[in-house]
Coordinates of C-alpha atoms in Angstrom, one line a residue:
M79 CA -123.5 -268.8 -7.5
T80 CA -126.8 -269.6 -8.0
L81 CA -128.1 -271.0 -10.8
K82 CA -131.6 -271.4 -11.9
T83 CA -133.5 -272.4 -14.8
A84 CA -137.5 -272.4 -16.5
N85 CA -139.2 -273.2 -19.4
E86 CA -136.7 -275.7 -19.4
P87 CA -134.7 -276.3 -21.5
Y88 CA -134.8 -273.0 -22.9
D89 CA -133.8 -271.0 -20.2
Y90 CA -131.4 -270.3 -17.4
H91 CA -130.7 -267.6 -14.9
I92 CA -126.7 -267.1 -13.8
D93 CA -125.9 -265.1 -10.1
Y94 CA -122.2 -264.8 -9.4
V95 CA -121.0 -263.0 -6.6
G96 CA -117.0 -262.6 -7.0
L97 CA -113.7 -261.2 -5.1
H98 CA -113.1 -257.1 -6.4
D99 CA -116.1 -255.8 -6.1
S100 CA -116.7 -258.4 -9.9
E101 CA -120.5 -259.9 -10.1
L102 CA -122.5 -261.3 -12.7
H103 CA -126.1 -261.4 -13.5
L104 CA -127.1 -262.6 -16.4
V105 CA -130.7 -264.7 -18.1
A106 CA -130.2 -266.6 -20.9
R107 CA -133.0 -267.6 -23.1
G108 CA -132.5 -270.0 -25.8
I109 CA -134.9 -268.3 -29.4
M110 CA -134.3 -272.7 -30.7
E111 CA -135.1 -275.8 -29.9
P112 CA -131.9 -277.8 -29.1
F113 CA -130.3 -279.2 -31.3
D114 CA -129.1 -282.5 -31.3
I115 CA -126.8 -284.0 -33.2
H116 CA -127.6 -286.7 -33.1
D117 CA -131.6 -286.9 -33.7
P118 CA -131.3 -286.7 -38.3
A119 CA -134.8 -284.4 -38.1
M120 CA -132.7 -282.4 -36.9
D121 CA -129.3 -283.0 -38.3
P122 CA -128.6 -284.0 -41.8
K123 CA -125.3 -285.0 -40.2
A124 CA -126.5 -286.8 -37.5
S125 CA -125.5 -290.6 -36.9
S126 CA -127.4 -292.6 -33.5
D127 CA -123.7 -294.6 -33.3
P128 CA -121.5 -292.3 -31.0
N129 CA -118.5 -293.3 -32.9
Q130 CA -119.2 -292.1 -36.2
S131 CA -120.6 -289.0 -35.0
G132 CA -116.4 -288.3 -34.8
F133 CA -116.5 -288.1 -31.0
G134 CA -117.0 -291.7 -29.1
S135 CA -118.6 -291.5 -26.2
A136 CA -117.6 -288.3 -24.6
Y137 CA -120.4 -286.7 -27.1
A138 CA -122.7 -289.7 -27.0
N139 CA -125.4 -287.1 -26.0
H140 CA -124.7 -283.8 -27.0
F141 CA -127.1 -280.3 -28.2
D142 CA -126.0 -277.2 -29.2
M143 CA -128.3 -273.8 -28.7
T144 CA -128.5 -270.3 -29.5
V145 CA -129.3 -267.9 -26.7
H146 CA -129.8 -264.6 -26.5
F147 CA -127.8 -263.2 -23.4
T148 CA -129.3 -260.1 -21.0
G149 CA -127.9 -258.9 -17.7
T150 CA -125.2 -256.8 -16.3
A151 CA -120.9 -258.3 -15.7
K152 CA -119.7 -256.1 -12.9
F153 CA -115.8 -256.2 -12.7
H154 CA -113.3 -254.2 -10.6
G155 CA -116.8 -252.1 -9.1
R156 CA -117.2 -250.9 -13.3
T157 CA -119.7 -252.2 -14.6
Y158 CA -121.0 -253.8 -18.2
P159 CA -125.1 -254.6 -19.3
V160 CA -125.2 -257.5 -21.4
D161 CA -127.1 -257.9 -24.1
C162 CA -126.3 -260.4 -27.3
V163 CA -126.7 -263.8 -29.0
T164 CA -124.5 -266.6 -28.6
T165 CA -124.3 -270.4 -28.5
M166 CA -124.7 -272.5 -25.3
D167 CA -124.1 -276.7 -25.6
H168 CA -124.7 -279.2 -23.3
S169 CA -122.7 -282.4 -23.8
W170 CA -123.2 -285.6 -21.4
G171 CA -120.2 -288.0 -22.1
P172 CA -116.9 -289.4 -20.3
R173 CA -114.4 -287.4 -21.0
N174 CA -111.2 -289.7 -20.6
E175 CA -107.6 -288.5 -19.2
R176 CA -106.3 -290.5 -22.6
G177 CA -107.8 -291.1 -26.3
L178 CA -110.2 -288.3 -26.0
R179 CA -110.7 -286.8 -29.9
P180 CA -109.1 -283.5 -31.6
M181 CA -112.1 -281.1 -32.3
G182 CA -113.8 -278.1 -33.3
W183 CA -116.2 -276.0 -31.3
I184 CA -116.3 -272.8 -33.9
N185 CA -120.1 -270.3 -33.3
G186 CA -120.9 -266.9 -35.0
N187 CA -123.7 -264.6 -34.0
F188 CA -124.7 -261.8 -35.6
G189 CA -128.0 -261.1 -34.2
R190 CA -131.5 -263.5 -33.3
D191 CA -132.2 -263.8 -37.3
F192 CA -129.2 -265.1 -38.1
A193 CA -126.3 -267.8 -36.2
F194 CA -124.8 -270.2 -36.9
S195 CA -123.1 -273.3 -34.8
T196 CA -120.7 -275.8 -35.6
I197 CA -118.8 -279.1 -35.0
W198 CA -115.7 -280.3 -36.9
T199 CA -113.2 -282.5 -37.1
F200 CA -109.6 -281.9 -36.3
D201 CA -106.6 -283.0 -37.3
Q202 CA -103.7 -281.7 -35.5
F203 CA -101.5 -282.7 -38.3
R204 CA -102.2 -281.3 -41.7
T205 CA -103.3 -277.6 -42.4
D206 CA -104.9 -275.3 -44.4
W207 CA -108.4 -276.7 -46.1
Q208 CA -107.8 -280.0 -45.1
Q209 CA -107.5 -279.5 -41.2
F210 CA -111.3 -279.7 -40.5
E211 CA -113.7 -281.8 -41.8
L212 CA -117.5 -280.7 -41.1
A213 CA -119.0 -282.9 -37.9
H214 CA -122.3 -281.1 -37.3
G215 CA -123.7 -277.8 -37.3
Y216 CA -126.8 -275.8 -38.4
V217 CA -127.9 -271.7 -39.7
L218 CA -130.5 -270.1 -37.6
R219 CA -131.8 -267.9 -40.2
E220 CA -135.6 -265.5 -39.4
G221 CA -136.6 -268.1 -37.2
E222 CA -135.9 -271.8 -38.8
V223 CA -133.2 -273.4 -37.5
R224 CA -130.9 -275.2 -40.9
G225 CA -129.0 -278.3 -40.1
L226 CA -125.7 -278.3 -42.5
T227 CA -124.5 -281.0 -45.4
H228 CA -121.2 -279.4 -45.7
G229 CA -119.1 -277.3 -45.1
R230 CA -115.5 -276.1 -45.2
I231 CA -113.1 -273.8 -42.9
R232 CA -109.5 -273.4 -42.1
A233 CA -107.7 -271.3 -39.6
I234 CA -105.0 -268.9 -40.8
R235 CA -102.3 -269.4 -38.1
G236 CA -100.0 -266.8 -39.4
G237 CA -97.0 -269.8 -38.5
R238 CA -97.4 -270.7 -35.0
A239 CA -100.4 -273.1 -33.5
F240 CA -102.8 -270.1 -32.3
P241 CA -105.5 -269.0 -35.1
V242 CA -105.1 -265.6 -36.2
G243 CA -108.3 -265.8 -38.1
Y244 CA -111.0 -268.0 -40.3
E245 CA -112.2 -268.8 -43.7
A246 CA -115.6 -270.7 -44.2
V247 CA -118.1 -271.9 -46.5
L248 CA -121.3 -273.4 -44.9
T249 CA -123.5 -275.3 -47.0
D250 CA -127.7 -275.5 -45.8
R251 CA -130.1 -278.4 -46.2
D252 CA -132.1 -276.6 -49.0
G253 CA -128.2 -275.6 -50.8
R254 CA -127.4 -272.3 -49.8
D255 CA -124.5 -271.7 -49.1
Y256 CA -122.5 -269.0 -46.4
P257 CA -119.4 -268.0 -47.4
L258 CA -117.6 -266.3 -44.4
T259 CA -114.3 -264.7 -43.1
A260 CA -113.4 -263.8 -39.2
V261 CA -110.2 -262.7 -37.5
V262 CA -109.4 -263.1 -33.9
V263 CA -109.5 -260.2 -31.7
N264 CA -108.9 -262.0 -28.3
Q265 CA -107.5 -265.5 -27.3
M266 CA -106.7 -267.5 -24.6
P267 CA -105.5 -271.5 -23.7
W268 CA -108.3 -272.9 -21.4
A269 CA -106.4 -276.3 -19.7
C270 CA -110.6 -277.6 -19.4
Y271 CA -108.8 -281.3 -18.4
S272 CA -105.7 -282.6 -17.9
N273 CA -104.6 -284.0 -21.0
I274 CA -106.5 -281.3 -22.8
M275 CA -105.5 -278.1 -24.1
G276 CA -108.1 -275.8 -25.7
M277 CA -107.0 -273.0 -28.4
M278 CA -110.0 -270.9 -27.4
S279 CA -110.1 -267.5 -29.9
T280 CA -112.9 -264.9 -29.6
V281 CA -113.3 -263.9 -33.4
R282 CA -115.6 -261.4 -35.5
W283 CA -116.9 -262.7 -38.2
Y284 CA -117.8 -261.2 -41.2
H285 CA -120.9 -262.3 -43.8
D286 CA -122.7 -260.8 -47.0
G287 CA -122.4 -256.9 -45.3
R288 CA -122.7 -257.8 -41.9
E289 CA -120.7 -257.8 -38.7
G290 CA -121.1 -260.2 -35.9
Y291 CA -119.4 -262.4 -33.5
G292 CA -118.0 -265.9 -31.8
L293 CA -116.2 -268.7 -30.0
A294 CA -114.3 -270.6 -32.0
Q295 CA -112.8 -273.3 -29.4
E296 CA -110.4 -276.2 -30.9
N297 CA -108.9 -278.9 -28.7
W298 CA -105.9 -280.5 -28.5
P299 CA -105.0 -283.7 -27.2
L300 CA -102.0 -283.2 -25.1
D301 CA -101.1 -286.9 -25.6
R302 CA -102.0 -287.0 -28.8
L303 CA -98.3 -284.3 -29.5
A304 CA -96.7 -286.7 -27.7
G305 CA -93.7 -288.1 -29.0
R306 CA -94.2 -286.5 -32.3
W307 CA -90.7 -284.1 -32.4
P308 CA -87.4 -285.2 -30.6
A309 CA -85.8 -283.1 -27.5

């Protein structure tokens, strides 16, 4: 795998040659300035104190950015063109084996003219609309980045931990509301750290007659679950 950057911190060139005649050749181009969750000029909910951001030192430095991906992806000899808008993020901070806070990282992308990215505090032991609280986020609309001041979201779980869909309402700094609904179309667990179960879902979003796609990542710290239920 090789990674090259250009027009830093906006553009990335990724080339990967794997097994079984599988390859990735991708270019990610940022279509907005990186959104610094600790910069009050960007984020109405920013705080210079990492503990006030909701996640402690693990996200003491973090930005999200909507990007336009192009290129090709080949799996087992079959090549697919790639042309989509999605979200990438960068974080700097220690991920300890205990004490990481649960969180949700959820985005939706309808095109270069409309996308959103959100970060949520997350209570694993609550349900419905009380489970998530907005920590940071933005809406990208017609080239303008608008920080979010309010938001609410609920995961529809169907009696199990993994979500099957979402409902959300986001409010930007200008008081505009964005009602959204989503269904899960693909899903997998991801143990990104030894003490985290990441529930990764590809979701199909609906807003104002449009259809978009995004990623919903729910991080469930396993040490918070230990001893909660009898054997």
